[in-house]
Short mmCIF file of C-alpha atoms in Angstrom, two decimals:
data_model
loop_
_atom_site.label_atom_id
_atom_site.label_comp_id
_atom_site.label_asym_id
_atom_site.label_seq_id
_atom_site.Cartn_x
_atom_site.Cartn_y
_atom_site.Cartn_z
CA MET A 1 -4.77 1.05 36.36
CA THR A 2 -1.92 2.60 34.44
CA VAL A 3 0.92 4.20 36.36
CA VAL A 4 2.50 6.95 34.25
CA GLN A 5 6.23 6.64 34.64
CA GLN A 6 8.45 9.70 34.66
CA TYR A 7 10.11 8.91 31.31
CA GLU A 8 6.64 8.81 29.76
CA GLU A 9 5.93 12.24 31.20
CA ILE A 10 9.16 13.61 29.72
CA ALA A 11 8.44 11.94 26.37
CA ALA A 12 4.92 13.42 26.36
CA TYR A 13 6.37 16.87 27.09
CA LEU A 14 8.84 16.62 24.21
CA ARG A 15 6.20 15.26 21.81
CA SER A 16 3.87 18.12 22.61
CA SER A 17 6.70 20.68 22.21
CA ILE A 18 7.18 19.28 18.70
CA ARG A 19 3.46 19.07 17.92
CA GLU A 20 2.83 22.64 19.12
CA GLY A 21 5.77 23.98 17.13
CA GLU A 22 7.88 25.14 20.08
CA LEU A 23 10.50 22.82 18.60
CA VAL A 24 10.62 22.84 14.80
CA PRO A 25 12.43 20.53 12.36
CA GLY A 26 16.18 21.06 12.63
CA ASP A 27 16.05 22.32 16.22
CA PRO A 28 18.19 20.48 18.76
CA LEU A 29 16.36 18.91 21.69
CA PRO A 30 16.96 20.54 25.08
CA SER A 31 20.15 19.14 26.63
CA GLU A 32 19.98 16.14 28.92
CA ALA A 33 21.12 18.33 31.82
CA GLU A 34 18.32 20.81 31.14
CA LEU A 35 15.69 18.05 31.04
CA CYS A 36 17.11 16.50 34.24
CA ARG A 37 16.74 19.85 36.01
CA ARG A 38 13.26 20.58 34.67
CA PHE A 39 11.86 17.18 35.64
CA GLU A 40 14.09 16.63 38.69
CA SER A 41 15.00 13.28 37.23
CA ALA A 42 18.00 11.03 36.72
CA ARG A 43 19.94 11.12 33.45
CA GLY A 44 18.92 7.53 32.67
CA THR A 45 15.26 8.53 32.80
CA VAL A 46 15.82 11.40 30.38
CA ARG A 47 17.71 9.12 28.01
CA GLN A 48 14.85 6.65 28.15
CA ALA A 49 12.41 9.36 27.02
CA ILE A 50 14.76 10.38 24.20
CA ALA A 51 15.16 6.77 23.01
CA LEU A 52 11.38 6.46 22.82
CA LEU A 53 11.05 9.59 20.66
CA ARG A 54 13.77 8.24 18.41
CA SER A 55 11.95 4.95 17.86
CA GLU A 56 8.85 7.01 17.02
CA GLY A 57 10.77 8.71 14.21
CA LEU A 58 10.62 12.19 15.74
CA ILE A 59 14.33 12.89 16.28
CA SER A 60 17.71 12.06 14.74
CA SER A 61 20.23 9.58 16.09
CA GLY A 62 22.17 12.16 18.08
CA GLN A 63 25.37 10.27 17.38
CA GLY A 64 28.18 12.61 18.33
CA ARG A 65 25.90 15.59 18.84
CA ARG A 66 22.52 16.54 20.25
CA SER A 67 19.46 14.92 18.59
CA ARG A 68 17.62 17.18 16.15
CA VAL A 69 13.89 17.30 15.54
CA LEU A 70 13.11 15.62 12.20
CA ASP A 71 10.77 16.87 9.55
CA HIS A 72 7.66 14.86 10.24
CA ARG A 73 3.95 14.42 10.19
CA PRO A 74 2.41 13.98 13.63
CA THR A 75 2.74 10.39 14.82
CA GLN A 76 -0.53 8.59 14.37
CA SER A 77 -2.76 7.82 17.33
CA PHE A 78 -4.28 4.39 17.80
CA ASP A 79 -7.74 5.93 17.21
CA ASP A 80 -6.64 7.38 13.85
CA ILE A 81 -5.48 3.93 12.76
CA PHE A 82 -8.93 2.43 13.31
CA SER A 83 -11.26 5.28 12.58
CA PHE A 84 -11.43 6.82 9.12
CA THR A 85 -13.83 9.32 10.70
CA GLN A 86 -11.26 10.33 13.33
CA TRP A 87 -8.42 10.38 10.78
CA CYS A 88 -10.37 12.77 8.53
CA LEU A 89 -11.29 15.06 11.43
CA THR A 90 -7.63 15.21 12.55
CA ALA A 91 -6.72 16.27 8.99
CA GLY A 92 -9.50 18.90 8.77
CA ILE A 93 -11.50 16.86 6.25
CA THR A 94 -15.24 16.16 6.50
CA PRO A 95 -15.69 12.37 6.60
CA GLY A 96 -18.71 10.62 5.13
CA GLN A 97 -20.05 7.15 4.40
CA GLN A 98 -22.59 5.38 2.27
CA THR A 99 -23.29 1.95 3.71
CA GLN A 100 -23.74 -0.61 0.94
CA TRP A 101 -24.70 -3.41 3.29
CA VAL A 102 -24.33 -4.86 6.78
CA THR A 103 -24.69 -8.60 6.89
CA ARG A 104 -24.52 -11.54 9.24
CA LYS A 105 -23.30 -14.69 7.55
CA PRO A 106 -21.13 -17.79 7.98
CA ALA A 107 -17.39 -17.09 7.53
CA ASP A 108 -15.75 -18.48 4.41
CA PRO A 109 -12.47 -20.35 5.04
CA ARG A 110 -10.24 -17.35 4.25
CA LEU A 111 -12.09 -15.00 6.59
CA ALA A 112 -12.33 -17.71 9.26
CA ALA A 113 -8.53 -18.07 9.13
CA HIS A 114 -7.99 -14.29 9.51
CA LEU A 115 -10.35 -14.21 12.51
CA GLU A 116 -9.15 -17.58 13.92
CA ILE A 117 -12.72 -18.92 14.15
CA PRO A 118 -14.13 -22.21 12.76
CA ASP A 119 -15.19 -22.28 9.09
CA GLY A 120 -18.85 -21.35 8.92
CA ALA A 121 -18.94 -19.54 12.29
CA GLN A 122 -21.10 -16.40 12.21
CA VAL A 123 -19.47 -13.10 11.28
CA VAL A 124 -20.83 -9.59 10.88
CA SER A 125 -19.55 -7.77 7.78
CA VAL A 126 -19.93 -4.13 6.79
CA PHE A 127 -19.31 -2.74 3.29
CA ARG A 128 -19.18 1.07 2.97
CA LEU A 129 -18.07 3.69 0.51
CA ARG A 130 -16.19 6.36 2.45
CA LEU A 131 -16.11 10.02 1.43
CA MET A 132 -13.62 12.84 1.99
CA ASP A 133 -15.26 16.27 1.75
CA GLY A 134 -18.16 14.69 -0.12
CA GLN A 135 -15.97 12.91 -2.70
CA ALA A 136 -15.67 9.13 -3.06
CA ALA A 137 -12.30 8.19 -1.53
CA MET A 138 -12.19 4.67 -0.12
CA ILE A 139 -13.92 1.29 -0.12
CA GLU A 140 -14.18 -0.18 3.36
CA ARG A 141 -14.85 -3.81 4.26
CA LEU A 142 -15.02 -4.66 7.97
CA ASN A 143 -15.48 -8.15 9.38
CA TYR A 144 -16.07 -9.18 13.00
CA PRO A 145 -16.70 -12.46 14.80
CA PHE A 146 -20.36 -12.42 15.89
CA GLU A 147 -19.40 -11.98 19.55
CA PHE A 148 -18.07 -8.49 18.72
CA GLY A 149 -19.97 -7.68 15.52
CA ARG A 150 -23.38 -8.17 17.13
CA HIS A 151 -23.00 -4.63 18.51
CA LEU A 152 -23.28 -3.34 14.92
CA LEU A 153 -26.50 -5.08 13.93
CA SER A 154 -28.60 -2.40 15.61
CA PHE A 155 -26.16 0.48 14.93
CA ASP A 156 -26.74 3.08 12.20
CA THR A 157 -23.57 2.55 10.16
CA ASP A 158 -24.29 5.76 8.25
CA SER A 159 -23.94 7.73 11.47
CA GLY A 160 -20.15 7.63 11.77
CA SER A 161 -17.42 5.71 13.54
CA ILE A 162 -17.97 1.98 14.06
CA TYR A 163 -14.70 1.89 16.02
CA GLN A 164 -16.01 4.47 18.49
CA HIS A 165 -19.26 2.50 18.82
CA LEU A 166 -17.35 -0.70 19.60
CA LEU A 167 -15.28 1.09 22.25
CA ASP A 168 -18.51 2.49 23.72
CA CYS A 169 -19.82 -1.09 23.90
CA GLY A 170 -16.75 -2.01 25.97
CA VAL A 171 -14.93 -3.99 23.27
CA ASP A 172 -11.23 -4.34 24.18
CA ILE A 173 -8.99 -3.37 21.21
CA ASP A 174 -5.32 -3.65 22.15
CA THR A 175 -3.15 -4.15 19.07
CA ALA A 176 -3.40 -3.90 15.29
CA THR A 177 -1.36 -5.40 12.46
CA ARG A 178 -1.62 -3.55 9.16
CA THR A 179 -0.45 -4.67 5.73
CA ILE A 180 -0.12 -1.99 3.05
CA ASP A 181 0.14 -2.61 -0.68
CA ALA A 182 -1.16 -1.54 -4.10
CA VAL A 183 -3.87 -3.37 -6.03
CA PRO A 184 -5.88 -2.86 -9.25
CA ALA A 185 -9.50 -1.80 -8.69
CA GLU A 186 -12.00 -4.64 -9.19
CA ALA A 187 -15.24 -3.89 -11.05
CA GLU A 188 -17.48 -3.33 -8.00
CA ASP A 189 -15.00 -1.00 -6.29
CA ALA A 190 -14.18 0.84 -9.51
CA ALA A 191 -17.86 1.63 -10.07
CA LEU A 192 -18.31 3.04 -6.55
CA LEU A 193 -15.07 5.04 -6.77
CA GLN A 194 -15.87 6.22 -10.31
CA VAL A 195 -12.55 5.06 -11.79
CA PRO A 196 -11.83 2.53 -14.54
CA ALA A 197 -11.44 -1.10 -13.49
CA GLY A 198 -7.70 -1.79 -12.93
CA ALA A 199 -6.96 1.71 -11.58
CA PRO A 200 -4.34 1.67 -8.81
CA LEU A 201 -5.69 1.62 -5.25
CA LEU A 202 -3.73 1.82 -2.00
CA ARG A 203 -4.91 -1.13 0.09
CA VAL A 204 -4.66 -1.31 3.89
CA ARG A 205 -5.59 -4.59 5.52
CA ARG A 206 -5.86 -4.66 9.28
CA ARG A 207 -6.19 -7.34 11.91
CA ALA A 208 -7.06 -6.20 15.43
CA PHE A 209 -6.67 -8.13 18.64
CA THR A 210 -7.84 -7.96 22.25
CA THR A 211 -5.35 -7.63 25.12
CA GLY A 212 -5.40 -11.43 25.36
CA GLY A 213 -4.55 -11.81 21.64
CA THR A 214 -8.01 -12.85 20.35
CA PRO A 215 -8.67 -11.55 16.79
CA ILE A 216 -11.52 -9.06 16.88
CA GLU A 217 -11.56 -7.58 13.38
CA TYR A 218 -10.30 -8.18 9.86
CA SER A 219 -10.68 -5.21 7.54
CA ASP A 220 -9.73 -4.28 3.99
CA ASP A 221 -9.67 -0.58 3.01
CA ARG A 222 -8.90 0.51 -0.57
CA TYR A 223 -8.08 4.18 -1.17
CA LEU A 224 -8.05 6.05 -4.45
CA HIS A 225 -4.32 6.44 -5.00
CA THR A 226 -4.68 10.22 -5.12
CA LYS A 227 -6.28 10.38 -1.67
CA ALA A 228 -3.78 8.87 0.77
CA SER A 229 -0.14 7.98 1.34
CA PHE A 230 1.95 6.83 4.28
CA THR A 231 5.07 8.43 5.73
CA ILE A 232 7.63 7.29 8.28
CA ASN A 233 10.98 8.47 9.62
CA SER A 234 13.74 6.00 10.44
CA THR A 235 16.98 6.57 12.29
CA ARG A 236 20.24 4.71 12.11
CA ASN A 237 20.74 2.30 15.05
CA SER A 238 17.04 2.31 15.90
CA PRO A 239 14.94 -0.55 14.47
CA THR A 240 11.94 0.54 12.40
CA ALA A 241 8.51 -0.89 13.18
CA LEU A 242 7.59 -0.90 9.48
CA SER A 243 8.81 -3.88 7.45
CA MET A 244 8.77 -4.29 3.69
CA ILE A 245 7.77 -7.86 2.79
CA SER A 246 8.54 -9.61 -0.49
CA SER A 247 5.94 -11.71 -2.24
CA MET B 1 31.92 6.29 20.21
CA THR B 2 28.61 4.74 21.21
CA VAL B 3 28.12 3.60 24.80
CA VAL B 4 25.64 0.72 24.90
CA GLN B 5 23.31 1.33 27.80
CA GLN B 6 21.95 -1.54 29.83
CA TYR B 7 18.36 -1.12 28.63
CA GLU B 8 19.63 -1.45 25.06
CA GLU B 9 21.35 -4.69 26.00
CA ILE B 10 18.12 -6.04 27.50
CA ALA B 11 16.12 -4.89 24.46
CA ALA B 12 18.64 -6.58 22.14
CA TYR B 13 18.35 -9.80 24.16
CA LEU B 14 14.54 -9.79 23.93
CA ARG B 15 14.58 -8.92 20.21
CA SER B 16 16.93 -11.78 19.49
CA SER B 17 14.82 -14.20 21.59
CA ILE B 18 11.88 -13.28 19.35
CA ARG B 19 13.91 -13.41 16.13
CA GLU B 20 15.42 -16.80 16.99
CA GLY B 21 12.01 -18.21 17.91
CA GLU B 22 12.72 -18.83 21.60
CA LEU B 23 9.71 -16.58 22.15
CA VAL B 24 6.90 -17.12 19.62
CA PRO B 25 3.78 -15.05 18.95
CA GLY B 26 1.39 -15.29 21.89
CA ASP B 27 4.13 -16.07 24.42
CA PRO B 28 4.36 -13.77 27.44
CA LEU B 29 7.65 -11.93 27.93
CA PRO B 30 9.77 -13.05 30.88
CA SER B 31 8.59 -11.26 34.03
CA GLU B 32 10.20 -7.98 35.07
CA ALA B 33 11.58 -9.70 38.16
CA GLU B 34 13.19 -12.41 36.03
CA LEU B 35 14.79 -9.86 33.70
CA CYS B 36 16.01 -7.81 36.67
CA ARG B 37 17.72 -10.92 38.06
CA ARG B 38 19.20 -12.02 34.75
CA PHE B 39 20.69 -8.60 33.95
CA GLU B 40 21.30 -7.51 37.58
CA SER B 41 19.45 -4.33 36.77
CA ALA B 42 16.87 -2.01 38.26
CA ARG B 43 13.19 -2.44 37.44
CA GLY B 44 13.13 0.95 35.68
CA THR B 45 15.83 -0.23 33.28
CA VAL B 46 13.86 -3.37 32.43
CA ARG B 47 10.70 -1.31 31.85
CA GLN B 48 12.66 0.97 29.54
CA ALA B 49 13.68 -2.01 27.39
CA ILE B 50 10.08 -3.27 27.30
CA ALA B 51 8.73 0.17 26.28
CA LEU B 52 11.20 0.21 23.40
CA LEU B 53 10.06 -3.20 22.14
CA ARG B 54 6.47 -2.02 22.36
CA SER B 55 7.16 1.06 20.23
CA GLU B 56 8.83 -1.27 17.71
CA GLY B 57 5.58 -3.22 17.40
CA LEU B 58 6.99 -6.46 18.81
CA ILE B 59 4.83 -6.84 21.93
CA SER B 60 1.32 -6.04 23.17
CA SER B 61 0.38 -3.24 25.56
CA GLY B 62 0.62 -5.40 28.68
CA GLN B 63 -2.24 -3.44 30.20
CA GLY B 64 -3.41 -5.49 33.16
CA ARG B 65 -1.24 -8.48 32.29
CA ARG B 66 2.20 -9.42 30.98
CA SER B 67 3.03 -8.23 27.45
CA ARG B 68 2.67 -10.89 24.77
CA VAL B 69 4.85 -11.33 21.70
CA LEU B 70 2.91 -10.16 18.64
CA ASP B 71 2.72 -11.92 15.30
CA HIS B 72 5.27 -10.02 13.30
CA ARG B 73 7.80 -9.81 10.57
CA PRO B 74 11.29 -8.97 11.79
CA THR B 75 11.69 -5.24 12.34
CA GLN B 76 13.57 -3.73 9.46
CA SER B 77 17.19 -2.70 9.80
CA PHE B 78 18.39 0.67 8.56
CA ASP B 79 20.47 -1.14 5.92
CA ASP B 80 17.41 -2.98 4.58
CA ILE B 81 15.61 0.37 4.16
CA PHE B 82 18.33 1.69 1.89
CA SER B 83 19.62 -1.35 0.15
CA PHE B 84 17.37 -3.37 -2.15
CA THR B 85 20.33 -5.74 -2.42
CA GLN B 86 20.46 -6.23 1.35
CA TRP B 87 16.66 -6.47 1.62
CA CYS B 88 16.57 -9.27 -0.98
CA LEU B 89 19.41 -11.17 0.68
CA THR B 90 17.64 -10.96 4.07
CA ALA B 91 14.54 -12.45 2.41
CA GLY B 92 16.49 -15.23 0.66
CA ILE B 93 15.97 -13.70 -2.79
CA THR B 94 18.73 -13.21 -5.37
CA PRO B 95 18.89 -9.47 -6.15
CA GLY B 96 19.87 -8.12 -9.55
CA GLN B 97 20.08 -4.89 -11.49
CA GLN B 98 20.25 -3.57 -15.03
CA THR B 99 21.55 -0.02 -15.01
CA GLN B 100 19.73 2.10 -17.61
CA TRP B 101 21.93 5.13 -17.05
CA VAL B 102 24.09 7.07 -14.60
CA THR B 103 24.18 10.77 -15.30
CA ARG B 104 25.56 14.00 -13.96
CA LYS B 105 23.30 16.96 -14.71
CA PRO B 106 21.89 20.20 -13.29
CA ALA B 107 19.00 19.69 -10.85
CA ASP B 108 15.53 20.71 -12.02
CA PRO B 109 13.58 22.84 -9.50
CA ARG B 110 11.62 19.91 -8.04
CA LEU B 111 14.73 17.80 -7.43
CA ALA B 112 16.65 20.85 -6.13
CA ALA B 113 13.88 21.39 -3.57
CA HIS B 114 13.99 17.77 -2.40
CA LEU B 115 17.78 17.97 -2.01
CA GLU B 116 17.75 21.56 -0.65
CA ILE B 117 20.33 22.69 -3.23
CA PRO B 118 20.15 25.65 -5.65
CA ASP B 119 18.26 25.16 -8.92
CA GLY B 120 20.75 23.97 -11.51
CA ALA B 121 23.33 22.67 -9.02
CA GLN B 122 24.96 19.43 -10.17
CA VAL B 123 23.36 16.15 -9.20
CA VAL B 124 24.24 12.54 -9.93
CA SER B 125 21.25 10.39 -10.91
CA VAL B 126 21.02 6.62 -11.35
CA PHE B 127 18.20 4.80 -13.13
CA ARG B 128 18.10 1.01 -12.71
CA LEU B 129 15.72 -1.87 -13.26
CA ARG B 130 15.94 -4.13 -10.22
CA LEU B 131 15.37 -7.87 -10.33
CA MET B 132 14.19 -10.44 -7.80
CA ASP B 133 15.38 -13.97 -8.64
CA GLY B 134 15.98 -12.83 -12.19
CA GLN B 135 12.50 -11.31 -12.68
CA ALA B 136 11.81 -7.60 -13.23
CA ALA B 137 10.48 -6.27 -9.92
CA MET B 138 11.21 -2.58 -9.36
CA ILE B 139 12.22 0.65 -11.07
CA GLU B 140 14.80 2.59 -9.07
CA ARG B 141 15.69 6.26 -9.45
CA LEU B 142 18.39 7.60 -7.13
CA ASN B 143 19.52 11.24 -6.97
CA TYR B 144 22.43 12.72 -5.04
CA PRO B 145 23.96 16.17 -4.71
CA PHE B 146 27.31 16.06 -6.54
CA GLU B 147 29.25 16.19 -3.27
CA PHE B 148 27.95 12.70 -2.41
CA GLY B 149 27.04 11.35 -5.85
CA ARG B 150 30.56 11.86 -7.25
CA HIS B 151 31.47 8.57 -5.53
CA LEU B 152 29.20 6.79 -8.02
CA LEU B 153 30.65 8.18 -11.23
CA SER B 154 33.46 5.63 -11.18
CA PHE B 155 31.46 2.83 -9.51
CA ASP B 156 30.08 -0.13 -11.45
CA THR B 157 26.36 0.28 -10.67
CA ASP B 158 25.67 -3.20 -12.05
CA SER B 159 27.84 -4.68 -9.31
CA GLY B 160 25.39 -4.29 -6.43
CA SER B 161 24.62 -2.00 -3.54
CA ILE B 162 25.17 1.72 -4.07
CA TYR B 163 24.28 2.27 -0.42
CA GLN B 164 27.10 -0.01 0.70
CA HIS B 165 29.48 1.78 -1.66
CA LEU B 166 28.52 5.18 -0.22
CA LEU B 167 29.07 3.89 3.33
CA ASP B 168 32.45 2.52 2.23
CA CYS B 169 33.28 6.02 0.92
CA GLY B 170 32.56 7.39 4.40
CA VAL B 171 29.25 9.09 3.57
CA ASP B 172 27.28 9.77 6.78
CA ILE B 173 23.66 8.54 6.45
CA ASP B 174 21.75 9.16 9.68
CA THR B 175 18.00 9.36 9.02
CA ALA B 176 15.50 8.58 6.29
CA THR B 177 11.98 9.77 5.59
CA ARG B 178 9.92 7.47 3.39
CA THR B 179 6.59 8.15 1.70
CA ILE B 180 4.62 5.16 0.46
CA ASP B 181 1.74 5.27 -2.01
CA ALA B 182 0.28 3.64 -5.14
CA VAL B 183 0.71 5.02 -8.66
CA PRO B 184 -0.16 3.95 -12.22
CA ALA B 185 2.84 2.76 -14.26
CA GLU B 186 4.08 5.33 -16.77
CA ALA B 187 5.07 4.15 -20.25
CA GLU B 188 8.84 3.91 -19.67
CA ASP B 189 8.46 1.98 -16.41
CA ALA B 190 5.69 -0.23 -17.78
CA ALA B 191 7.92 -1.31 -20.67
CA LEU B 192 10.82 -2.22 -18.36
CA LEU B 193 8.52 -4.05 -15.95
CA GLN B 194 6.64 -5.75 -18.80
CA VAL B 195 3.20 -4.65 -17.61
CA PRO B 196 0.56 -2.47 -19.34
CA ALA B 197 0.82 1.29 -18.83
CA GLY B 198 -1.42 2.27 -15.91
CA ALA B 199 -0.80 -0.96 -13.96
CA PRO B 200 -0.65 -0.37 -10.19
CA LEU B 201 2.83 0.09 -8.71
CA LEU B 202 3.78 0.45 -5.05
CA ARG B 203 5.91 3.61 -4.86
CA VAL B 204 8.44 4.33 -2.10
CA ARG B 205 10.05 7.76 -2.10
CA ARG B 206 12.92 8.33 0.30
CA ARG B 207 14.85 11.35 1.49
CA ALA B 208 18.02 10.65 3.45
CA PHE B 209 19.94 13.03 5.68
CA THR B 210 23.32 13.30 7.36
CA THR B 211 23.64 13.52 11.14
CA GLY B 212 23.60 17.30 10.74
CA GLY B 213 20.37 17.23 8.72
CA THR B 214 21.80 17.85 5.23
CA PRO B 215 19.83 16.03 2.50
CA ILE B 216 22.01 13.42 0.89
CA GLU B 217 19.63 11.45 -1.34
CA TYR B 218 16.22 11.64 -2.96
CA SER B 219 15.00 8.36 -4.40
CA ASP B 220 11.88 6.99 -6.05
CA ASP B 221 11.36 3.19 -6.15
CA ARG B 222 8.34 1.67 -7.91
CA TYR B 223 7.56 -2.00 -7.24
CA LEU B 224 5.30 -4.31 -9.21
CA HIS B 225 2.33 -4.55 -6.89
CA THR B 226 2.71 -8.32 -6.70
CA LYS B 227 6.29 -8.09 -5.42
CA ALA B 228 6.20 -6.12 -2.19
CA SER B 229 4.01 -4.94 0.67
CA PHE B 230 4.57 -3.26 4.02
CA THR B 231 3.50 -4.45 7.44
CA ILE B 232 3.46 -2.82 10.88
CA ASN B 233 2.13 -3.60 14.35
CA SER B 234 0.64 -0.89 16.54
CA THR B 235 -0.27 -1.00 20.20
CA ARG B 236 -2.81 1.02 22.15
CA ASN B 237 -1.18 3.81 24.20
CA SER B 238 2.02 3.73 22.14
CA PRO B 239 2.30 6.22 19.25
CA THR B 240 2.97 4.69 15.85
CA ALA B 241 5.84 6.01 13.74
CA LEU B 242 3.86 5.45 10.52
CA SER B 243 1.38 8.18 9.58
CA MET B 244 -1.29 8.06 6.90
CA ILE B 245 -1.46 11.39 5.08
CA SER B 246 -4.42 12.73 3.13
CA SER B 247 -3.99 14.39 -0.23
#
């Protein structure tokens, strides 16, 4: 059971004030004293909530003055990270998919390493073309150890969100590591996306883990470069969760 | 003057334990009770530090058990976000630059909008090829309103970090918004990077602001797709600062 702590309540209140537009970019946050009164809470608790919003990129450093609301896109929910379907719906776009294949096969060494399973262990892989408002937008490759992927073998992968189906089956998805880069389109992907081979694609690879740290998914999504971008706010004196890696 | 609060001290201790490898991926964090004893602090303070590490993508949700250290790259410092020079040095790479030009000119409407200055107001722009270990790696375009950019007109832009120079001149850089996507190389960039036109580049656009919210910089960096990627950890029940945007 999760106990909601008071700083989380205050943080949720401030986030929703920003999301609903009661606080707009450039506005100062309510003062600490005001928040203490409203929530009948200690100053430390209020500061805790404010520090959390800062690390989420929603407000400025507040050095020497009150923190301002930053220009931003809504922070992304965990569901939006996993579910292209959910991400499209949040953005007011009609999602779609054309499953190319679902297969059960032995893992090759590279995939086995990503999923931390023995070479040759069974995996379930899904290959879909994803659509935004009926237009080809992204090539999706999902891979699961059999223990988790077996839930997909009898699922209609043209019916929508695999992530939601896995949650419905009780699969425990706790953390995700994403790697974002640019790659040239290979022939198979280029044909499905109707672009020349070599065209720039925005690639998002994701590893997902259970609460205990067991890998549950390795995926590779490749977006037409005109269809998606990423944005993040960073504030001085607050570490940023996003790291740029050299290669 | 910044007062370091106790939860920040605890968070800094845990971050450095992870960075120094005393805690490795998969390890549980010390228990709340242990941290309370070590720092002679209240449980709420310890929880505050842990929540901060979670929003930075360093540890798992801890739902139902102790939070584990996640596989990660070090969180990125604010300096590394701004300074290619600093980012290279952190990664053990020798940074370099070949300045193509530094110019003072009136802002076109698009640049004026990014910098929130009147059309035609003076800006200082810098165009450099950046090198990693002597190899062409990135095309850098920096733009500043004259008020800030004037510090560069007498600076040797082949000598290193412009960001560090601006800080040394007392320029106040408080927040940054970055947008990350993939683009095809245009002719000028392709020639400098020695790749065919149309080759995929990883683009990072950045707007920077003062503490008061005044835009101070608009930049556009384009990396060879083989040279850089981004990585981020996300945890269930903790919003992620990085958003994917549809276009």
